[in-house]
Short mmCIF file of C-alpha atoms and ligand atoms in Angstrom, two decimals:
data_model
loop_
_atom_site.label_atom_id
_atom_site.label_comp_id
_atom_site.label_asym_id
_atom_site.label_seq_id
_atom_site.Cartn_x
_atom_site.Cartn_y
_atom_site.Cartn_z
CA MET G 1 -13.09 27.71 -26.27
CA GLU G 2 -16.83 27.73 -26.80
CA ARG G 3 -17.82 24.15 -25.92
CA SER G 4 -15.60 22.43 -23.18
CA LYS G 5 -14.18 19.35 -24.75
CA LEU G 6 -13.20 17.97 -21.40
CA GLU G 7 -14.54 18.04 -17.59
CA LYS G 8 -13.03 17.30 -14.11
CA PHE G 9 -13.87 13.95 -12.51
CA ARG G 10 -13.10 12.24 -9.41
CA SER G 11 -11.26 8.80 -10.03
CA PRO G 12 -11.82 6.31 -7.60
CA SER G 13 -7.88 5.18 -7.77
CA ARG G 14 -6.30 8.28 -8.77
CA GLY G 15 -7.85 11.30 -7.28
CA ASN G 16 -8.68 13.84 -9.83
CA GLY G 17 -8.63 13.66 -13.22
CA LEU G 18 -9.44 15.37 -16.71
CA ARG G 19 -11.69 13.21 -19.00
CA ALA G 20 -13.13 13.64 -22.56
CA LEU G 21 -16.76 14.79 -22.44
CA VAL G 22 -17.10 14.38 -26.41
CA PRO G 23 -15.03 11.89 -29.09
CA LEU G 24 -11.67 13.64 -29.79
CA ARG G 25 -9.28 12.99 -32.81
CA PRO G 26 -5.70 13.35 -33.06
CA GLY G 27 -4.58 16.73 -33.31
CA GLU G 28 -7.72 18.45 -31.42
CA LEU G 29 -6.87 21.51 -29.41
CA LEU G 30 -8.60 20.71 -25.87
CA PHE G 31 -7.40 23.58 -23.96
CA ARG G 32 -5.28 26.47 -24.10
CA SER G 33 -4.06 28.88 -20.94
CA GLU G 34 -1.90 31.31 -20.27
CA PRO G 35 -0.34 30.69 -16.98
CA LEU G 36 -1.64 32.16 -13.57
CA ALA G 37 1.98 33.07 -13.18
CA TYR G 38 5.85 32.11 -14.90
CA THR G 39 8.94 33.06 -14.87
CA VAL G 40 12.43 32.60 -16.88
CA CYS G 41 14.37 29.61 -15.36
CA LYS G 42 17.95 30.34 -14.00
CA GLY G 43 19.81 29.20 -16.88
CA SER G 44 17.96 30.89 -19.31
CA ARG G 45 17.84 34.62 -17.55
CA GLY G 46 19.60 36.90 -19.46
CA LEU G 47 19.09 34.69 -22.62
CA VAL G 48 15.62 35.26 -23.13
CA CYS G 49 12.72 37.68 -23.26
CA GLU G 50 10.97 37.39 -20.16
CA ARG G 51 7.29 38.32 -21.54
CA CYS G 52 7.58 36.00 -24.98
CA LEU G 53 10.26 33.83 -23.77
CA CYS G 54 12.01 34.45 -27.29
CA ARG G 55 15.70 34.00 -27.44
CA LYS G 56 17.30 37.13 -28.72
CA GLU G 57 21.21 38.78 -28.90
CA LYS G 58 20.33 41.92 -26.93
CA LEU G 59 17.67 42.27 -24.68
CA LEU G 60 15.82 45.71 -22.79
CA ARG G 61 17.01 45.86 -19.18
CA CYS G 62 14.11 46.95 -16.90
CA SER G 63 15.31 50.81 -15.76
CA GLN G 64 13.77 50.09 -12.27
CA CYS G 65 15.37 46.88 -11.14
CA LYS G 66 17.53 46.06 -13.82
CA VAL G 67 16.90 42.36 -13.48
CA ALA G 68 14.20 41.50 -15.76
CA ARG G 69 15.22 41.95 -19.64
CA TYR G 70 12.94 41.76 -22.81
CA CYS G 71 13.17 41.44 -26.63
CA GLY G 72 11.71 44.98 -27.13
CA SER G 73 9.38 47.82 -25.60
CA GLU G 74 6.35 46.29 -26.62
CA CYS G 75 7.24 42.95 -24.41
CA GLN G 76 8.24 45.32 -21.67
CA LYS G 77 5.05 47.36 -21.70
CA GLN G 78 2.76 44.17 -22.06
CA ALA G 79 4.74 42.55 -18.80
CA TRP G 80 4.61 45.69 -16.98
CA GLN G 81 1.42 44.62 -15.03
CA ASP G 82 2.73 41.44 -13.70
CA HIS G 83 6.34 43.15 -13.26
CA LYS G 84 5.16 46.15 -11.62
CA ARG G 85 5.25 44.75 -7.78
CA GLU G 86 8.08 42.15 -8.30
CA CYS G 87 10.25 44.78 -9.51
CA LYS G 88 10.87 46.68 -6.45
CA CYS G 89 11.08 43.17 -4.33
CA LEU G 90 13.84 42.44 -6.98
CA LYS G 91 15.44 45.51 -6.51
CA SER G 92 15.95 45.79 -2.73
CA SER G 93 17.15 41.96 -2.96
CA LYS G 94 20.06 43.06 -5.10
CA PRO G 95 22.86 41.74 -5.27
CA LYS G 96 21.05 38.84 -4.18
CA PHE G 97 18.63 36.67 -6.79
CA PRO G 98 15.74 34.88 -5.37
CA PRO G 99 15.66 31.05 -6.37
CA ASP G 100 13.04 30.47 -9.36
CA SER G 101 10.56 29.03 -7.08
CA VAL G 102 10.42 32.20 -4.79
CA ARG G 103 10.38 34.46 -7.88
CA LEU G 104 7.40 32.24 -9.13
CA LEU G 105 5.85 32.07 -6.31
CA GLY G 106 6.02 36.06 -5.49
CA LYS G 107 4.57 36.68 -8.96
CA VAL G 108 1.31 34.33 -7.75
CA VAL G 109 1.01 36.26 -4.78
CA PHE G 110 0.78 39.34 -6.64
CA LYS G 111 -1.79 38.22 -9.49
CA LEU G 112 -3.83 36.43 -6.73
CA LEU G 113 -4.08 40.08 -5.06
CA ARG G 114 -4.68 41.91 -8.56
CA GLU G 115 -7.34 39.30 -10.11
CA SER G 116 -9.87 37.23 -8.62
CA SER G 117 -10.30 34.30 -11.12
CA CYS G 118 -7.60 33.82 -14.04
CA ALA G 119 -8.64 31.81 -17.04
CA SER G 120 -6.10 29.35 -16.17
CA GLU G 121 -8.11 28.42 -13.21
CA LYS G 122 -11.26 27.69 -15.13
CA LEU G 123 -11.47 24.13 -14.60
CA TYR G 124 -9.07 23.67 -11.07
CA SER G 125 -7.96 27.00 -9.00
CA PHE G 126 -4.42 27.55 -7.28
CA PHE G 127 -6.24 27.01 -3.93
CA ASP G 128 -7.71 23.87 -5.13
CA MET G 129 -4.48 22.63 -6.00
CA GLU G 130 -2.65 19.51 -3.75
CA SER G 131 0.47 19.88 -2.27
CA ASN G 132 1.50 16.32 -0.94
CA ILE G 133 2.89 17.69 2.35
CA GLN G 134 1.87 14.38 4.01
CA ASN G 135 4.02 12.48 1.26
CA LEU G 136 7.30 15.09 2.18
CA SER G 137 10.13 13.52 4.19
CA GLU G 138 11.33 15.54 6.96
CA GLU G 139 14.09 16.75 5.20
CA LYS G 140 11.81 18.17 1.99
CA LYS G 141 9.46 19.84 4.71
CA GLU G 142 12.85 21.62 6.07
CA GLY G 143 13.79 22.66 2.73
CA LEU G 144 10.28 24.21 2.30
CA ARG G 145 10.42 26.09 5.01
CA HIS G 146 13.25 27.42 4.36
CA LEU G 147 12.13 28.58 1.34
CA ALA G 148 9.26 30.02 2.84
CA VAL G 149 11.22 32.58 4.93
CA THR G 150 13.00 33.15 1.88
CA LEU G 151 10.07 33.97 0.23
CA GLN G 152 8.89 36.52 2.94
CA LEU G 153 12.17 38.25 3.09
CA TYR G 154 12.32 38.58 -0.73
CA LEU G 155 8.46 40.30 -0.51
CA LYS G 156 9.37 42.65 2.29
CA GLU G 157 9.41 45.53 0.08
CA GLU G 158 5.67 45.08 -0.79
CA ILE G 159 4.16 42.54 2.02
CA GLN G 160 5.16 43.26 5.31
CA ASN G 161 2.57 41.04 7.14
CA ALA G 162 0.27 37.88 6.25
CA SER G 163 -2.80 40.19 6.33
CA GLN G 164 -1.57 41.81 2.87
CA LEU G 165 -1.21 38.18 1.56
CA PRO G 166 -4.14 36.83 -0.80
CA PRO G 167 -6.88 35.43 1.86
CA ALA G 168 -6.25 31.81 3.06
CA PHE G 169 -2.94 31.93 1.38
CA ASP G 170 -0.16 29.69 3.26
CA VAL G 171 3.43 30.63 2.16
CA PHE G 172 4.65 27.00 3.23
CA GLU G 173 1.78 24.94 1.67
CA SER G 174 2.11 27.22 -1.48
CA PHE G 175 5.97 25.84 -2.08
CA ALA G 176 4.63 22.34 -1.42
CA LYS G 177 2.45 23.01 -4.41
CA LEU G 178 5.21 23.99 -6.96
CA PRO G 179 7.08 21.69 -9.22
CA SER G 180 9.66 19.49 -7.27
CA PRO G 181 12.68 20.13 -9.03
CA CYS G 182 11.85 23.92 -8.86
CA ARG G 183 11.19 23.74 -5.40
CA LEU G 184 14.38 22.73 -4.43
CA HIS G 185 16.11 25.00 -6.65
CA HIS G 186 17.45 26.92 -3.40
CA ALA G 187 20.21 23.93 -3.44
CA GLU G 188 21.23 24.38 -7.10
CA ILE G 189 20.15 20.80 -7.43
CA LYS G 190 20.38 21.00 -11.18
CA ASN G 191 21.37 23.63 -13.93
CA GLY G 192 17.96 24.86 -15.01
CA ALA G 193 19.14 25.39 -18.75
CA ILE G 194 18.71 21.60 -19.86
CA LEU G 195 19.89 22.01 -23.76
CA SER G 196 19.17 18.55 -25.09
CA SER G 197 16.67 18.25 -27.61
CA ARG G 198 14.96 15.25 -26.13
CA CYS G 199 13.98 17.36 -22.70
CA LEU G 200 10.31 17.78 -23.51
CA HIS G 201 7.65 19.41 -21.85
CA LEU G 202 8.59 18.25 -18.52
CA VAL G 203 5.16 18.52 -16.67
CA ILE G 204 6.23 18.20 -12.81
CA CYS G 205 3.48 17.79 -9.83
CA ASN G 206 1.62 20.75 -10.49
CA GLY G 207 3.69 23.07 -12.81
CA PHE G 208 4.92 22.70 -15.93
CA THR G 209 8.16 23.33 -17.29
CA ILE G 210 7.48 25.40 -19.88
CA SER G 211 9.80 24.35 -23.32
CA ASN G 212 10.04 26.54 -26.53
CA GLY G 213 8.93 25.15 -29.54
CA GLU G 214 12.39 23.08 -29.84
CA MET G 215 11.58 21.21 -26.57
CA GLN G 216 14.27 23.23 -24.67
CA GLU G 217 13.50 24.40 -21.16
CA VAL G 218 13.38 28.22 -20.63
CA GLY G 219 10.80 28.87 -17.74
CA VAL G 220 8.66 27.27 -15.43
CA GLY G 221 4.92 28.14 -15.14
CA LEU G 222 1.83 27.48 -13.18
CA TYR G 223 -1.36 26.53 -14.76
CA PRO G 224 -3.70 25.21 -12.38
CA SER G 225 -6.30 23.65 -14.68
CA MET G 226 -3.55 21.54 -16.52
CA SER G 227 -2.17 20.20 -13.05
CA LEU G 228 -5.52 17.78 -13.20
CA LEU G 229 -4.38 15.76 -15.85
CA ASN G 230 -2.69 12.80 -15.01
CA HIS G 231 0.44 10.59 -16.11
CA SER G 232 0.55 7.80 -18.52
CA CYS G 233 4.13 6.52 -19.96
CA ASP G 234 1.77 6.13 -23.01
CA PRO G 235 -0.44 9.38 -23.12
CA ASN G 236 -3.10 9.76 -25.15
CA CYS G 237 -2.46 13.87 -24.96
CA VAL G 238 0.38 16.24 -25.13
CA ILE G 239 1.33 19.72 -24.30
CA VAL G 240 3.16 21.83 -26.36
CA PHE G 241 3.88 25.59 -25.80
CA GLU G 242 3.99 28.95 -27.90
CA GLY G 243 5.74 31.51 -25.61
CA PRO G 244 4.39 31.08 -22.24
CA SER G 245 1.11 29.88 -23.84
CA LEU G 246 0.19 26.44 -23.03
CA PHE G 247 -1.82 24.04 -25.77
CA LEU G 248 -3.20 20.52 -24.93
CA ARG G 249 -3.94 18.30 -27.75
CA ALA G 250 -5.15 15.01 -28.24
CA VAL G 251 -2.97 12.71 -30.12
CA ARG G 252 -5.44 9.66 -30.34
CA ASN G 253 -8.73 8.92 -30.88
CA ILE G 254 -10.23 9.25 -27.45
CA LYS G 255 -13.76 8.32 -26.69
CA PRO G 256 -16.26 10.36 -24.22
CA GLY G 257 -15.72 9.44 -21.11
CA GLU G 258 -12.14 8.14 -21.31
CA GLU G 259 -9.46 9.83 -19.18
CA LEU G 260 -7.17 12.27 -20.73
CA THR G 261 -3.48 11.80 -20.02
CA ILE G 262 -0.12 13.02 -20.33
CA CYS G 263 3.50 11.66 -19.86
CA TYR G 264 5.27 13.34 -16.73
CA LEU G 265 8.82 12.53 -18.07
CA ASP G 266 11.19 11.81 -20.61
CA VAL G 267 10.39 8.27 -21.44
CA LEU G 268 13.70 7.26 -22.59
CA MET G 269 13.91 5.22 -19.27
CA PRO G 270 13.63 1.74 -18.44
CA SER G 271 10.41 0.88 -16.70
CA ALA G 272 12.11 0.74 -13.04
CA GLU G 273 13.90 4.13 -13.44
CA ARG G 274 10.79 5.65 -14.40
CA GLN G 275 8.94 3.88 -11.45
CA LYS G 276 11.30 5.04 -9.23
CA GLN G 277 11.33 8.92 -10.78
CA LEU G 278 7.42 8.86 -10.51
CA LYS G 279 7.37 7.64 -6.92
CA GLU G 280 9.83 10.02 -5.61
CA GLN G 281 8.71 13.17 -7.48
CA TYR G 282 4.89 12.71 -7.37
CA CYS G 283 4.46 10.18 -5.24
CA PHE G 284 2.37 7.26 -7.45
CA ASP G 285 2.97 4.12 -8.88
CA CYS G 286 2.27 3.68 -12.39
CA ASP G 287 -0.02 1.09 -13.25
CA CYS G 288 0.29 2.05 -17.07
CA PRO G 289 0.37 -0.69 -19.77
CA LEU G 290 3.80 0.28 -20.59
CA CYS G 291 4.91 -0.13 -17.16
CA LYS G 292 2.90 -3.66 -16.47
CA THR G 293 4.81 -5.25 -19.39
CA GLN G 294 7.54 -3.79 -19.21
CA SER G 295 7.64 -4.40 -23.00
CA LYS G 296 10.54 -1.66 -24.41
CA ASP G 297 13.00 -2.52 -21.65
CA ALA G 298 14.54 -4.94 -23.57
CA ASP G 299 15.27 -2.93 -26.81
CA MET G 300 16.03 -0.09 -24.52
CA LEU G 301 18.86 -1.96 -22.45
CA ALA G 302 20.08 -3.67 -25.80
CA GLY G 303 23.70 -4.73 -26.33
CA GLU G 304 26.63 -5.65 -23.87
CA VAL G 305 25.83 -4.13 -20.37
CA GLN G 306 29.32 -3.74 -19.70
CA ALA G 307 29.48 -1.15 -22.56
CA TRP G 308 25.95 0.48 -22.03
CA LYS G 309 26.87 0.92 -18.19
CA GLU G 310 30.04 2.78 -19.50
CA VAL G 311 27.98 4.81 -21.66
CA GLN G 312 25.46 5.90 -19.06
CA GLY G 313 28.08 7.28 -16.39
CA SER G 314 29.62 9.60 -18.86
CA LEU G 315 26.09 11.23 -19.57
CA GLU G 316 26.01 13.35 -16.67
CA LYS G 317 29.39 14.78 -17.69
CA VAL G 318 28.09 15.36 -20.93
CA GLU G 319 25.25 16.89 -19.78
CA ASP G 320 26.77 19.22 -17.74
CA LEU G 321 28.98 20.10 -20.43
CA GLN G 322 26.12 20.49 -22.73
CA SER G 323 24.61 23.35 -20.37
CA GLN G 324 27.46 25.39 -20.15
CA GLU G 325 27.53 25.08 -23.98
CA LYS G 326 31.16 23.64 -24.26
CA TRP G 327 30.22 21.92 -27.53
CA ASP G 328 33.56 20.77 -28.86
CA GLN G 329 34.29 19.06 -25.08
CA VAL G 330 30.71 17.57 -25.97
CA LEU G 331 31.46 16.63 -29.01
CA ALA G 332 34.67 14.87 -28.29
CA ILE G 333 33.09 12.66 -25.47
CA CYS G 334 30.34 11.29 -27.60
CA GLN G 335 32.77 10.72 -30.59
CA THR G 336 34.79 8.53 -28.43
CA LEU G 337 31.96 6.39 -26.57
CA ILE G 338 30.30 6.45 -29.92
CA ASN G 339 33.43 5.00 -31.41
CA ASN G 340 34.36 2.92 -29.05
CA TYR G 341 31.21 0.96 -28.36
CA GLY G 342 29.30 1.42 -31.48
CA ASP G 343 29.77 -2.15 -32.60
CA ARG G 344 28.46 -3.56 -29.11
CA LEU G 345 25.90 -1.36 -28.54
CA PRO G 346 22.75 -0.76 -30.93
CA ASP G 347 21.46 2.29 -31.57
CA ARG G 348 18.18 1.65 -30.15
CA ASN G 349 20.03 1.40 -26.68
CA ILE G 350 18.95 4.52 -24.76
CA TYR G 351 22.32 5.54 -23.86
CA GLN G 352 23.84 5.26 -27.01
CA LEU G 353 20.95 6.81 -28.55
CA LYS G 354 21.18 9.87 -25.83
CA MET G 355 25.21 10.01 -26.78
CA LEU G 356 24.14 10.27 -30.71
CA ASP G 357 21.47 12.83 -29.78
CA CYS G 358 24.20 14.93 -27.84
CA ALA G 359 26.49 14.62 -30.61
CA MET G 360 24.16 15.74 -33.06
CA ASP G 361 23.34 18.87 -31.04
CA ALA G 362 26.79 19.73 -30.57
CA CYS G 363 27.75 19.47 -34.04
CA ILE G 364 25.00 21.95 -35.11
CA ASN G 365 26.47 24.14 -32.41
CA LEU G 366 29.66 23.80 -34.03
CA GLY G 367 28.37 24.30 -37.71
CA LEU G 368 29.34 20.38 -38.61
CA TRP G 369 26.52 20.03 -40.54
CA GLU G 370 27.53 16.92 -42.37
CA ASP G 371 28.43 15.09 -39.16
CA ALA G 372 25.08 16.38 -37.30
CA LEU G 373 23.20 14.70 -40.09
CA LEU G 374 25.26 11.62 -39.62
CA TYR G 375 24.30 11.14 -35.94
CA GLY G 376 20.68 12.52 -36.31
CA SER G 377 19.83 10.03 -38.85
CA ARG G 378 20.74 6.94 -36.78
CA THR G 379 18.38 8.50 -34.23
CA LEU G 380 15.31 8.50 -36.61
CA GLU G 381 14.15 4.56 -36.19
CA PRO G 382 15.19 4.96 -32.54
CA TYR G 383 12.77 7.41 -31.94
CA ARG G 384 10.05 5.87 -33.82
CA LEU G 385 10.02 2.95 -31.48
CA TYR G 386 10.39 4.97 -28.34
CA TYR G 387 7.88 8.04 -29.17
CA PRO G 388 5.40 6.11 -31.23
CA GLY G 389 2.41 7.99 -33.09
CA PHE G 390 2.30 11.65 -32.89
CA HIS G 391 4.68 12.72 -30.60
CA PRO G 392 6.18 16.58 -30.21
CA VAL G 393 9.80 15.16 -29.19
CA ARG G 394 10.08 13.09 -32.64
CA ALA G 395 8.25 15.87 -34.50
CA VAL G 396 10.96 18.39 -33.80
CA GLN G 397 13.71 15.91 -34.34
CA VAL G 398 12.47 14.71 -37.83
CA MET G 399 12.12 18.45 -38.96
CA LYS G 400 15.81 19.23 -37.54
CA LEU G 401 16.75 16.01 -39.90
CA GLY G 402 15.13 17.81 -42.65
CA LYS G 403 16.32 20.95 -42.24
CA LEU G 404 20.22 19.30 -41.84
CA GLN G 405 19.19 17.77 -45.40
CA GLN G 406 18.04 20.57 -47.12
CA HIS G 407 21.35 22.55 -45.84
CA GLN G 408 23.50 19.78 -47.38
CA GLY G 409 21.67 20.47 -50.95
CA LEU G 410 20.00 16.90 -50.54
CA TYR G 411 16.75 18.36 -51.70
CA PRO G 412 14.46 15.05 -52.70
CA GLN G 413 15.19 13.39 -49.47
CA ALA G 414 14.90 16.98 -47.47
CA LEU G 415 11.51 17.39 -49.04
CA VAL G 416 10.20 13.62 -48.13
CA THR G 417 11.90 14.34 -44.32
CA LEU G 418 9.91 17.67 -43.90
CA LYS G 419 6.60 16.44 -45.34
CA GLN G 420 6.76 13.69 -42.62
CA ALA G 421 7.92 16.37 -39.93
CA PHE G 422 4.84 17.94 -40.94
CA GLU G 423 2.14 15.17 -40.90
CA LEU G 424 3.57 14.99 -37.19
CA MET G 425 3.63 19.00 -36.34
CA LYS G 426 0.00 19.78 -37.70
CA MET G 427 -1.13 16.88 -34.60
CA THR G 428 1.27 18.11 -32.18
CA HIS G 429 1.79 21.44 -32.58
CA GLY G 430 -1.36 22.61 -34.77
CA ARG G 431 -1.03 24.39 -38.07
CA ASP G 432 -1.26 28.08 -36.29
CA HIS G 433 2.17 27.46 -34.31
CA SER G 434 5.07 29.17 -35.38
CA LEU G 435 7.31 25.88 -35.70
CA VAL G 436 4.89 25.14 -38.10
CA GLU G 437 5.30 28.12 -40.18
CA ASP G 438 8.89 28.09 -40.19
CA LEU G 439 8.39 24.45 -41.50
CA MET G 440 5.99 25.23 -44.22
CA LEU G 441 8.78 27.92 -45.35
CA LEU G 442 11.22 25.32 -45.18
CA LEU G 443 8.70 23.02 -47.39
CA GLY G 444 8.12 26.10 -49.89
CA ASP G 445 12.03 26.73 -50.05
CA CYS G 446 12.77 23.04 -50.84
CA GLU G 447 10.00 22.81 -53.51
CA ALA G 448 10.72 25.77 -55.32
CA THR G 449 14.82 24.39 -55.65
CA LEU G 450 13.29 21.26 -57.01
CA ARG G 451 10.74 22.70 -59.80
CA VAL G 452 14.18 25.09 -60.83
CA ALA G 453 16.46 21.89 -61.12
ZN1 LIG U 1 9.30 39.47 -25.87
ZN1 LIG U 2 12.17 46.01 -13.02
ZN1 LIG U 3 3.77 3.98 -16.69
#
């Protein structure tokens, strides 16, 4: 990037942050970065290329460790520098496999030993990153100690003692810098592959969950400069990925000096729940306008309390089945709940909305296009309410809907929907993003068909 549009600053109440240097407009690209290090997450291992993160049926296996997989020899070649030393560690650990966080930190160690400064550290380096150690419970610290030992064992093929680590690299403290769910992975707290379409670029503490264009989690990476971004439930910037590359864009008009913010979590949560999660995972109290006014809570929890509590109670089960790709079971549960509670819960109730979303995804995976379109259409209005303005999650949802309409031969409707998706996506993803290229092809097809008709 020629002239920087943003700078690091210290805010009295929030520690480090990033602010605008010049007036910014929606859609403007503010920062792009390759990760310092990244790895596919557990749930995606064997399904996506470890270099470009694209999903492919048949992947090539690294002939040395037989663990790393690539979409082709080009990606394998490109990945070798980053994989060379971990390859030996992976091989010697077999049949065990390190937790995601251990593998990720292993990659950080080798990267720091190889390169003195990385582009992703332009504004803030790995050593600058804060670790939150002082806020951790004893139990969490114990978990980190356990991980530190696991890392040392995992690396022992290449690194036998602390003097071989990068200067000033503290293994224990480094774990405390990692994204927290990733940190806890040794306990298998959550299945890594969250396949829901809602699951956006969850930014976690210092790390980022890398989502593919369709907003499914595929990996986890460290982008030290971006860990300066503070949170707002109603942010003025968004992060979108293309493979492992990260793009930060403005989604509003932003004045010089104004702080840049992104949203660390899924916004489909009432204020109290958001506050709780932010406190637990990131150790702060959110004072954004949305939290102060709690203005969307009434909509989020609209309808009969008994009914939404029941729906809410089934979500975990549904998400679990989703991660196992048991689509017919997902659909069966969603359908039952939607049919039972449909008249007592409006679609804007967030639990009902999540069910509609899951039902749509299940239908897509089962090839039930008509039903997918029915469920999906019901999510559009609530999405507009909860993801207002330019939001990548809504952009992708609108595109999905357009695709479904086109598939059903509803060309005039599809054209309108796809154009809407384009208006959103050129701001959130940028015109060069591969998903936007796909979208333009769909639009072209749709227009051509209408011309002939
Ligand atoms: Zn690849
Ligand atoms: Zn290998
Ligand atoms: Zn907030």
